[in-house]
Short mmCIF file of C-alpha atoms in Angstrom, two decimals:
data_model
loop_
_atom_site.label_atom_id
_atom_site.label_comp_id
_atom_site.label_asym_id
_atom_site.label_seq_id
_atom_site.Cartn_x
_atom_site.Cartn_y
_atom_site.Cartn_z
CA MET A 1 11.72 -180.72 -100.19
CA ASN A 2 9.14 -178.85 -98.12
CA ASP A 3 6.06 -180.39 -97.53
CA SER A 4 4.54 -177.26 -96.60
CA GLY A 5 4.37 -175.86 -100.20
CA SER A 6 0.93 -174.17 -99.51
CA ALA A 7 2.35 -171.84 -96.69
CA PRO A 8 2.40 -168.35 -97.19
CA LEU A 9 6.35 -168.24 -96.78
CA ALA A 10 6.95 -171.22 -99.07
CA LYS A 11 4.85 -169.77 -101.90
CA SER A 12 6.49 -166.29 -101.52
CA LEU A 13 9.94 -167.90 -101.42
CA THR A 14 9.15 -170.13 -104.43
CA LEU A 15 8.04 -166.94 -106.14
CA ALA A 16 11.20 -165.35 -105.57
CA ALA A 17 13.26 -168.39 -106.61
CA MET A 18 11.09 -168.42 -110.37
CA SER A 19 11.40 -164.59 -110.34
CA LEU A 20 15.32 -165.18 -110.21
CA GLY A 21 15.01 -167.78 -112.97
CA TYR A 22 13.28 -165.57 -115.22
CA GLY A 23 15.06 -162.34 -114.56
CA VAL A 24 18.36 -164.08 -115.12
CA VAL A 25 17.38 -165.15 -118.37
CA GLN A 26 16.21 -161.63 -119.26
CA LEU A 27 19.32 -160.22 -117.99
CA ASP A 28 21.58 -161.93 -120.13
CA VAL A 29 19.18 -161.08 -123.10
CA THR A 30 20.53 -157.62 -122.95
CA ILE A 31 23.64 -157.35 -120.75
CA VAL A 32 26.05 -158.66 -123.23
CA ASN A 33 25.24 -155.94 -125.75
CA THR A 34 27.38 -153.61 -123.67
CA ALA A 35 30.19 -156.13 -123.90
CA LEU A 36 30.42 -156.46 -127.29
CA ARG A 37 33.42 -154.14 -128.17
CA SER A 38 35.40 -155.21 -124.96
CA ILE A 39 34.91 -159.14 -125.93
CA GLY A 40 35.96 -158.19 -129.52
CA THR A 41 39.00 -156.63 -128.40
CA SER A 42 39.86 -159.26 -125.93
CA LEU A 43 39.22 -162.33 -127.96
CA GLY A 44 39.59 -160.94 -131.60
CA GLY A 45 37.06 -161.45 -134.35
CA GLY A 46 34.65 -159.28 -136.29
CA VAL A 47 30.94 -158.43 -136.27
CA SER A 48 30.01 -161.91 -137.43
CA GLU A 49 31.58 -163.44 -134.23
CA LEU A 50 30.13 -160.97 -132.04
CA GLN A 51 26.83 -161.90 -133.87
CA TRP A 52 27.43 -165.46 -132.97
CA ILE A 53 27.97 -164.57 -129.15
CA VAL A 54 24.80 -162.97 -129.05
CA SER A 55 22.50 -165.07 -131.36
CA THR A 56 23.89 -168.89 -130.02
CA TYR A 57 22.17 -168.01 -126.97
CA THR A 58 19.10 -167.15 -128.44
CA ILE A 59 18.92 -169.80 -130.93
CA ALA A 60 19.21 -172.31 -128.13
CA PHE A 61 16.55 -170.45 -126.03
CA ALA A 62 14.21 -170.49 -129.16
CA ALA A 63 14.60 -173.90 -130.40
CA LEU A 64 14.68 -175.92 -126.91
CA ILE A 65 11.69 -173.85 -125.22
CA LEU A 66 8.83 -175.91 -126.11
CA THR A 67 10.56 -179.10 -125.44
CA ALA A 68 11.72 -178.01 -121.95
CA GLY A 69 8.18 -177.29 -121.09
CA ALA A 70 7.01 -180.75 -122.27
CA LEU A 71 10.05 -182.31 -120.24
CA GLY A 72 8.65 -180.77 -117.25
CA ASP A 73 5.19 -182.06 -117.71
CA ARG A 74 6.65 -185.54 -117.83
CA ILE A 75 9.11 -185.57 -115.13
CA GLY A 76 8.30 -183.15 -113.09
CA ALA A 77 8.85 -179.10 -113.32
CA LYS A 78 10.94 -178.84 -110.03
CA LYS A 79 13.38 -181.31 -111.15
CA VAL A 80 13.89 -180.04 -114.61
CA PHE A 81 13.74 -176.12 -113.23
CA MET A 82 16.76 -177.12 -110.93
CA ALA A 83 18.55 -178.77 -113.69
CA GLY A 84 18.11 -175.69 -116.08
CA PHE A 85 19.42 -173.49 -113.36
CA ALA A 86 22.20 -175.83 -112.65
CA ILE A 87 22.89 -175.58 -116.64
CA PHE A 88 22.77 -171.77 -116.75
CA THR A 89 24.95 -171.10 -113.80
CA GLY A 90 27.73 -173.59 -114.89
CA ALA A 91 27.49 -172.20 -118.74
CA SER A 92 27.93 -168.57 -117.07
CA LEU A 93 31.24 -169.65 -115.29
CA ALA A 94 32.28 -171.26 -118.63
CA CYS A 95 31.71 -167.90 -120.48
CA ALA A 96 33.59 -166.03 -118.00
CA LEU A 97 36.54 -168.27 -118.38
CA ALA A 98 36.51 -168.67 -121.99
CA PRO A 99 39.90 -168.25 -123.44
CA THR A 100 38.46 -167.74 -127.24
CA ALA A 101 35.45 -166.51 -128.97
CA VAL A 102 34.68 -170.36 -130.15
CA LEU A 103 34.37 -171.66 -126.61
CA LEU A 104 32.61 -168.35 -125.67
CA ILE A 105 30.21 -169.18 -128.28
CA ALA A 106 29.94 -172.72 -127.25
CA ALA A 107 29.31 -171.65 -123.51
CA ARG A 108 26.58 -169.16 -124.86
CA ALA A 109 24.72 -172.06 -126.33
CA ALA A 110 24.59 -174.12 -122.98
CA GLN A 111 23.40 -170.86 -121.48
CA GLY A 112 20.50 -170.32 -124.08
CA MET A 113 19.73 -174.09 -123.37
CA GLY A 114 19.47 -173.36 -119.35
CA ALA A 115 17.54 -170.31 -120.27
CA ALA A 116 15.09 -172.55 -122.32
CA ILE A 117 14.49 -174.95 -119.32
CA LEU A 118 14.06 -172.10 -116.89
CA VAL A 119 10.95 -170.17 -118.58
CA PRO A 120 8.41 -172.54 -119.04
CA ASN A 121 9.17 -174.59 -115.93
CA SER A 122 9.03 -171.57 -113.89
CA LEU A 123 5.48 -170.63 -115.01
CA ALA A 124 4.72 -174.32 -114.33
CA LEU A 125 5.72 -174.26 -110.57
CA LEU A 126 4.20 -170.86 -110.22
CA ASN A 127 1.06 -172.30 -111.51
CA HIS A 128 1.34 -175.19 -108.97
CA ALA A 129 2.34 -173.07 -106.21
CA TYR A 130 -0.78 -170.73 -106.56
CA PRO A 131 -3.60 -172.54 -107.14
CA ASP A 132 -6.18 -169.55 -106.67
CA GLU A 133 -6.71 -167.83 -109.97
CA LYS A 134 -6.28 -164.38 -108.17
CA GLU A 135 -3.33 -164.85 -106.33
CA ARG A 136 -1.73 -166.71 -109.25
CA GLY A 137 -2.51 -163.57 -111.36
CA ARG A 138 -0.77 -161.22 -108.60
CA ALA A 139 2.35 -163.66 -108.56
CA VAL A 140 2.68 -163.69 -112.60
CA GLY A 141 2.49 -160.08 -112.60
CA ILE A 142 5.55 -159.85 -110.02
CA TRP A 143 7.46 -162.63 -111.90
CA ALA A 144 6.88 -160.41 -115.14
CA ALA A 145 7.84 -157.14 -113.79
CA GLY A 146 11.09 -158.59 -112.19
CA ALA A 147 11.84 -159.69 -115.44
CA SER A 148 11.29 -156.26 -117.19
CA LEU A 149 13.27 -154.60 -114.43
CA ALA A 150 16.39 -157.25 -115.43
CA LEU A 151 15.70 -156.55 -119.06
CA THR A 152 15.99 -152.68 -118.45
CA ALA A 153 18.83 -152.90 -115.90
CA GLY A 154 21.06 -155.21 -118.29
CA PRO A 155 22.89 -152.64 -120.45
CA LEU A 156 23.40 -150.19 -117.32
CA ALA A 157 24.64 -153.00 -115.10
CA GLY A 158 26.77 -154.83 -117.78
CA GLY A 159 28.20 -151.14 -118.47
CA ALA A 160 29.10 -150.78 -114.67
CA LEU A 161 30.57 -154.05 -114.35
CA ILE A 162 32.74 -154.02 -117.32
CA ALA A 163 34.02 -150.28 -116.15
CA LEU A 164 34.82 -152.00 -112.71
CA VAL A 165 36.04 -155.35 -113.45
CA GLY A 166 36.04 -156.13 -116.99
CA TRP A 167 33.62 -158.07 -119.57
CA ARG A 168 34.06 -161.54 -117.84
CA SER A 169 32.31 -160.24 -114.90
CA ILE A 170 28.73 -159.84 -116.62
CA PHE A 171 28.69 -163.69 -116.48
CA LEU A 172 30.24 -164.11 -112.98
CA VAL A 173 27.19 -162.07 -111.87
CA ASN A 174 25.01 -165.08 -112.73
CA LEU A 175 26.65 -167.32 -110.16
CA PRO A 176 25.26 -166.05 -106.78
CA ILE A 177 21.92 -165.56 -108.50
CA GLY A 178 22.01 -169.23 -109.77
CA LEU A 179 22.89 -170.45 -106.50
CA ALA A 180 20.46 -168.58 -104.37
CA GLY A 181 17.51 -169.66 -107.02
CA LEU A 182 18.76 -173.57 -106.68
CA TRP A 183 18.58 -173.38 -102.85
CA LEU A 184 15.00 -171.58 -102.62
CA THR A 185 13.79 -173.95 -105.15
CA TRP A 186 15.08 -177.21 -103.45
CA ARG A 187 14.03 -175.85 -100.11
CA TYR A 188 10.58 -174.24 -100.82
CA ALA A 189 9.18 -175.24 -104.17
CA SER A 190 6.94 -178.21 -104.27
CA GLU A 191 7.30 -180.70 -107.08
CA THR A 192 4.43 -180.63 -109.84
CA PRO A 193 2.58 -183.92 -110.92
CA ARG A 194 4.25 -186.07 -113.57
CA SER A 195 2.53 -186.93 -116.89
CA PRO A 196 4.67 -189.86 -117.95
CA HIS A 197 2.47 -190.57 -120.99
CA HIS A 198 3.49 -187.29 -122.26
CA SER A 199 6.19 -188.12 -125.00
CA LEU A 200 8.91 -185.64 -126.33
CA ASP A 201 8.88 -184.75 -130.02
CA LEU A 202 12.37 -185.30 -130.54
CA GLY A 203 12.54 -185.69 -134.21
CA GLY A 204 10.85 -182.08 -134.05
CA GLN A 205 13.50 -180.65 -131.83
CA ALA A 206 16.36 -181.86 -134.05
CA ALA A 207 14.60 -180.01 -137.10
CA ALA A 208 14.01 -177.11 -135.31
CA ILE A 209 17.36 -176.64 -133.92
CA GLY A 210 19.06 -177.50 -137.27
CA ALA A 211 16.74 -175.20 -139.31
CA LEU A 212 17.09 -172.14 -136.96
CA GLY A 213 20.83 -172.58 -136.48
CA CYS A 214 21.07 -172.98 -140.40
CA LEU A 215 19.07 -169.83 -141.25
CA ALA A 216 20.93 -167.50 -138.60
CA GLY A 217 24.24 -169.01 -140.03
CA ALA A 218 23.41 -168.07 -143.53
CA ILE A 219 22.29 -164.87 -142.83
CA ILE A 220 25.45 -164.00 -140.36
CA GLU A 221 28.04 -165.30 -142.72
CA GLY A 222 26.34 -163.91 -146.02
CA GLY A 223 26.85 -160.37 -144.55
CA THR A 224 30.70 -161.25 -144.18
CA HIS A 225 31.47 -163.28 -147.04
CA GLY A 226 28.75 -162.20 -149.77
CA TRP A 227 25.57 -163.65 -150.57
CA SER A 228 26.63 -165.99 -153.17
CA ASN A 229 29.15 -167.82 -151.39
CA PRO A 230 28.68 -171.49 -151.87
CA TRP A 231 28.52 -171.87 -148.03
CA VAL A 232 25.89 -169.46 -147.42
CA LEU A 233 23.91 -170.80 -150.29
CA ALA A 234 24.27 -174.10 -148.83
CA GLY A 235 23.08 -172.88 -145.50
CA PHE A 236 19.90 -171.37 -146.88
CA ALA A 237 19.24 -174.77 -148.77
CA ALA A 238 19.86 -176.76 -145.37
CA PHE A 239 17.37 -174.57 -143.74
CA THR A 240 14.68 -174.81 -146.39
CA ALA A 241 15.25 -178.87 -146.31
CA LEU A 242 15.09 -178.79 -142.54
CA ALA A 243 11.98 -176.52 -142.28
CA VAL A 244 9.93 -178.94 -144.78
CA ALA A 245 11.01 -181.88 -142.36
CA PHE A 246 10.11 -179.81 -139.28
CA VAL A 247 6.60 -179.12 -140.65
CA PHE A 248 6.05 -182.87 -142.11
CA GLN A 249 7.14 -184.13 -138.44
CA GLU A 250 4.80 -181.93 -136.71
CA ARG A 251 2.00 -183.13 -139.11
CA ARG A 252 2.58 -186.69 -138.22
CA ALA A 253 3.72 -186.68 -134.59
CA ARG A 254 1.47 -187.95 -131.93
CA GLN A 255 2.39 -185.20 -129.53
CA PRO A 256 4.11 -182.54 -131.56
CA MET A 257 6.27 -180.03 -129.77
CA LEU A 258 4.43 -177.34 -132.11
CA PRO A 259 0.91 -178.15 -132.61
CA LEU A 260 0.09 -176.78 -136.10
CA SER A 261 -3.61 -176.67 -135.55
CA LEU A 262 -3.01 -173.84 -132.99
CA PHE A 263 -2.46 -171.83 -136.33
CA ARG A 264 -6.00 -172.36 -137.38
CA HIS A 265 -7.03 -169.74 -134.89
CA ARG A 266 -6.67 -166.42 -136.69
CA LEU A 267 -5.56 -164.37 -133.70
CA PHE A 268 -3.27 -166.91 -132.46
CA ALA A 269 -1.46 -166.75 -135.84
CA LEU A 270 -1.63 -162.97 -136.22
CA THR A 271 -0.24 -162.54 -132.90
CA SER A 272 2.59 -165.14 -133.12
CA ALA A 273 3.78 -163.38 -136.42
CA ILE A 274 3.49 -160.21 -134.99
CA GLY A 275 5.72 -161.20 -132.06
CA LEU A 276 8.13 -162.47 -134.67
CA LEU A 277 8.33 -159.03 -136.36
CA VAL A 278 8.65 -156.98 -133.49
CA ASN A 279 11.63 -158.78 -131.73
CA VAL A 280 13.45 -159.01 -135.23
CA ALA A 281 12.92 -155.38 -135.06
CA PHE A 282 13.81 -154.25 -131.48
CA TYR A 283 16.59 -156.93 -130.96
CA GLY A 284 18.24 -156.60 -134.08
CA LEU A 285 18.18 -152.87 -133.37
CA ILE A 286 19.96 -153.40 -130.01
CA PHE A 287 22.60 -155.23 -131.28
CA VAL A 288 23.34 -152.48 -134.06
CA LEU A 289 23.08 -149.58 -131.56
CA SER A 290 25.37 -151.30 -129.23
CA LEU A 291 28.06 -151.22 -131.77
CA TYR A 292 27.28 -147.82 -132.93
CA PHE A 293 27.73 -146.35 -129.79
CA GLN A 294 31.08 -148.02 -128.97
CA GLN A 295 32.75 -148.72 -132.14
CA ILE A 296 31.43 -145.34 -133.95
CA ASN A 297 30.74 -142.84 -131.48
CA GLY A 298 33.71 -144.36 -128.98
CA LEU A 299 31.56 -144.60 -125.98
CA SER A 300 32.61 -146.59 -122.84
CA PRO A 301 30.81 -149.61 -121.98
CA LEU A 302 29.07 -147.92 -119.01
CA ALA A 303 28.26 -144.73 -121.30
CA THR A 304 26.59 -147.35 -123.65
CA GLY A 305 24.60 -148.94 -120.70
CA LEU A 306 23.57 -145.27 -119.86
CA ALA A 307 22.44 -144.34 -123.45
CA PHE A 308 20.25 -147.28 -123.27
CA LEU A 309 18.66 -146.53 -119.77
CA PRO A 310 15.76 -144.08 -121.08
CA MET A 311 14.93 -146.45 -124.01
CA MET A 312 14.67 -149.68 -121.60
CA GLY A 313 13.43 -147.37 -118.58
CA ALA A 314 10.20 -146.58 -121.09
CA VAL A 315 9.30 -150.06 -121.22
CA LEU A 316 7.95 -150.61 -117.54
CA PRO A 317 5.64 -147.52 -117.41
CA ALA A 318 4.41 -148.34 -120.73
CA ASN A 319 3.47 -151.71 -119.52
CA LEU A 320 1.53 -150.68 -116.83
CA LEU A 321 -0.29 -148.15 -119.01
CA ALA A 322 -1.30 -150.79 -121.66
CA ALA A 323 -3.74 -152.70 -119.60
CA ARG A 324 -5.92 -149.64 -118.96
CA ALA A 325 -5.65 -148.69 -122.53
CA THR A 326 -6.50 -152.14 -123.88
CA GLU A 327 -9.75 -151.83 -121.94
CA ARG A 328 -10.96 -148.59 -123.42
CA PHE A 329 -9.68 -148.93 -126.86
CA GLY A 330 -9.16 -152.74 -127.61
CA ALA A 331 -6.12 -154.47 -127.94
CA PRO A 332 -5.83 -154.17 -131.72
CA ALA A 333 -5.44 -150.55 -131.50
CA ILE A 334 -3.26 -150.45 -128.67
CA ILE A 335 -0.76 -153.05 -130.42
CA ALA A 336 -0.90 -151.01 -133.51
CA ILE A 337 -0.40 -147.46 -131.74
CA GLY A 338 2.76 -149.10 -129.85
CA ALA A 339 4.13 -150.59 -133.10
CA THR A 340 3.49 -147.07 -134.77
CA MET A 341 4.99 -145.30 -132.21
CA ALA A 342 8.35 -147.33 -132.31
CA ALA A 343 8.11 -147.04 -135.98
CA VAL A 344 8.03 -143.37 -136.14
CA GLY A 345 10.96 -143.64 -133.41
CA CYS A 346 13.03 -145.44 -135.86
CA MET A 347 12.35 -143.30 -139.00
CA ALA A 348 13.38 -140.35 -136.71
CA LEU A 349 16.89 -141.84 -136.34
CA LEU A 350 17.47 -142.21 -139.93
CA GLY A 351 19.67 -139.18 -139.96
CA THR A 352 22.07 -140.64 -137.65
CA ASP A 353 25.67 -140.23 -138.82
CA ARG A 354 29.34 -140.49 -137.09
CA GLY A 355 29.38 -137.81 -134.09
CA THR A 356 25.70 -137.89 -133.73
CA SER A 357 24.77 -136.04 -130.27
CA TYR A 358 23.17 -138.53 -127.75
CA GLY A 359 20.99 -135.59 -127.16
CA SER A 360 19.41 -135.56 -130.68
CA MET A 361 18.73 -139.28 -130.35
CA CYS A 362 17.02 -139.82 -127.00
CA VAL A 363 13.44 -138.85 -127.66
CA GLN A 364 13.53 -141.56 -130.43
CA LEU A 365 15.14 -144.03 -128.29
CA VAL A 366 12.31 -143.35 -125.74
CA ALA A 367 9.47 -143.58 -128.41
CA ILE A 368 10.77 -147.10 -129.41
CA GLY A 369 11.03 -148.60 -125.92
CA ALA A 370 7.61 -147.10 -124.99
CA GLY A 371 6.07 -148.35 -128.06
CA LEU A 372 7.29 -151.95 -127.37
CA GLY A 373 6.15 -151.65 -123.81
CA LEU A 374 2.70 -150.67 -124.76
CA LEU A 375 2.28 -153.45 -127.40
CA VAL A 376 3.42 -156.67 -125.45
CA PRO A 377 0.92 -157.11 -122.74
CA PRO A 378 -2.05 -156.80 -125.06
CA LEU A 379 -0.21 -159.12 -127.70
CA THR A 380 0.26 -161.81 -125.07
CA SER A 381 -3.24 -161.59 -123.57
CA THR A 382 -4.47 -161.53 -127.24
CA LEU A 383 -2.56 -164.48 -127.99
CA LEU A 384 -3.50 -166.43 -124.68
CA GLY A 385 -7.34 -165.46 -125.26
CA SER A 386 -7.34 -166.84 -128.64
CA VAL A 387 -6.98 -170.47 -127.85
CA GLU A 388 -8.82 -173.02 -125.34
CA LYS A 389 -7.57 -172.36 -121.37
CA LYS A 390 -6.38 -176.04 -121.47
CA ARG A 391 -3.91 -175.10 -124.48
CA SER A 392 -2.59 -171.72 -122.92
CA GLY A 393 0.60 -173.32 -121.47
CA ILE A 394 1.50 -174.46 -125.06
CA ALA A 395 0.49 -171.60 -126.37
CA ALA A 396 2.61 -169.30 -124.15
CA GLY A 397 5.61 -171.51 -125.22
CA VAL A 398 4.76 -170.78 -128.72
CA LEU A 399 4.92 -167.09 -128.33
CA ASN A 400 8.43 -167.26 -126.28
CA ALA A 401 9.71 -169.59 -129.08
CA THR A 402 8.46 -167.19 -131.65
CA ARG A 403 9.78 -163.91 -130.15
CA GLN A 404 13.01 -165.84 -129.56
CA THR A 405 13.37 -166.73 -132.89
CA GLY A 406 12.76 -163.14 -134.08
CA SER A 407 15.49 -162.04 -131.83
CA VAL A 408 17.74 -164.48 -133.84
CA LEU A 409 17.10 -163.33 -137.07
CA GLY A 410 17.22 -159.76 -136.17
CA VAL A 411 20.69 -160.08 -134.92
CA ALA A 412 21.73 -161.90 -137.73
CA LEU A 413 20.01 -159.70 -140.35
CA PHE A 414 21.01 -156.37 -138.88
CA GLY A 415 24.43 -157.27 -138.05
CA ALA A 416 24.59 -158.52 -141.86
CA PHE A 417 23.77 -154.93 -142.90
CA VAL A 418 26.60 -153.31 -140.75
CA ALA A 419 29.24 -156.05 -141.41
CA LYS A 420 30.17 -154.54 -144.93
CA ALA A 421 33.59 -153.02 -144.69
CA GLY A 422 33.31 -149.25 -144.55
CA ALA A 423 29.62 -149.33 -144.70
CA PHE A 424 28.49 -149.05 -141.01
CA ILE A 425 26.61 -146.22 -141.06
CA PHE A 426 24.83 -147.12 -144.29
CA GLY A 427 24.12 -150.41 -142.47
CA THR A 428 22.97 -148.73 -139.57
CA ARG A 429 20.05 -146.46 -141.58
CA GLU A 430 19.19 -149.95 -143.36
CA SER A 431 18.76 -151.35 -140.06
CA LEU A 432 16.37 -148.34 -138.94
CA MET A 433 14.63 -148.62 -142.27
CA MET A 434 14.00 -152.15 -141.90
CA CYS A 435 12.64 -152.00 -138.33
CA ALA A 436 10.27 -149.29 -139.42
CA ILE A 437 8.98 -151.26 -142.24
CA LEU A 438 8.64 -154.57 -139.85
CA LEU A 439 6.83 -152.20 -137.43
CA LEU A 440 4.60 -150.72 -139.72
CA GLY A 441 4.08 -154.18 -141.01
CA ALA A 442 2.79 -155.40 -137.84
CA ALA A 443 0.43 -152.36 -137.15
CA VAL A 444 -1.28 -152.87 -140.46
CA THR A 445 -1.42 -156.59 -139.85
CA ILE A 446 -3.14 -156.38 -136.43
CA MET A 447 -5.64 -153.57 -137.51
CA VAL A 448 -6.73 -155.67 -140.46
CA GLY A 449 -6.36 -159.00 -139.39
CA GLY A 450 -7.77 -158.54 -135.91
CA ARG A 451 -11.14 -156.87 -136.74
CA SER A 452 -12.88 -160.32 -136.97
CA ARG A 453 -12.22 -163.13 -134.56
CA ASN A 454 -12.92 -167.15 -134.99
#
């Protein structure tokens, strides 16, 4: 709308709009966890329904993010970004009004679709608004820092809103953010050049959604109904068939949504795998601990948000420390140190039981958050640096998709551990042990595999 897109005010307000878009996406990754008990009490259902409420969002986010970026390239990132913000805002209202768990799950899927559209196109608009490399670097830093703050504030903000107004308010808070972001984008962001020759890989997209949905569904329902249940087995079989179909489609597509050639780069493949492992561990653990604090130790949503504050609060300072540490010791070493620190924190929580005092858990939770904060910046920069600059956009999309896929699998898998009747504490310990194994596996992988570059 504004022809002076290069003016300082227009650029700053474009950055504000993009930060609101990415921030609200990250806010909804964590804010819902504090509402799990309240939602379950209000709408009914067990652990599997709560898993679907969390996972449906990340399934849509993970599966659609690559296609959303390609769509922005094709018809213009501004149009697509605004459509994504409108979808996300409308879906948030639908979540707040949902009368049943099934309708809430459906609205969460629409939210995830909006989130997938927002993230890659916000970066594309920032890239267009800030042609100078140094200015762009600062803008992306602000964009990322805002998202880290939203991720940190999510549990506390959710707990406070639930205590004051009720669980539906955690979705209503997205409405003013969405309206502000839409107006700022419409008024100040300038449209990106279109690439109509950029085709969409709809066959790969359909296979990706189906494969990820079937795998998450089979794991979630397996924890509730047993791993030999015919529907669970059918889910795993469908996942296998769809995964094979996805790989076949990506190999033959002229413009695949996931170029398999990227994985020929050793460090790209390694860092993608580590992103998956780390998110399985971290977001699966957040889900389980949210249920533990509320259902086992009887904490209120507000107290649960406060319980997560030291853990989430450790992420941002560790992010800031990571850059200097990486310059001095190298990315593989810092990634390994961060993963090991988080793994030690998980192992130190293995004695957790009913009534375990929060004071005896706090240091371990801080170690987990700090470990994650330490490893993510060098992981991201290593992945982006492992491919040609012209492919950095698709590489960033793959990293986001991989990490969101890890979030889906973590909630599904760890939720299955605690879903067994009367076995919540045992399942919590299983989750902690699995976290430690995955994180130590990530540390070993980067130290062994990261020694030699392509």
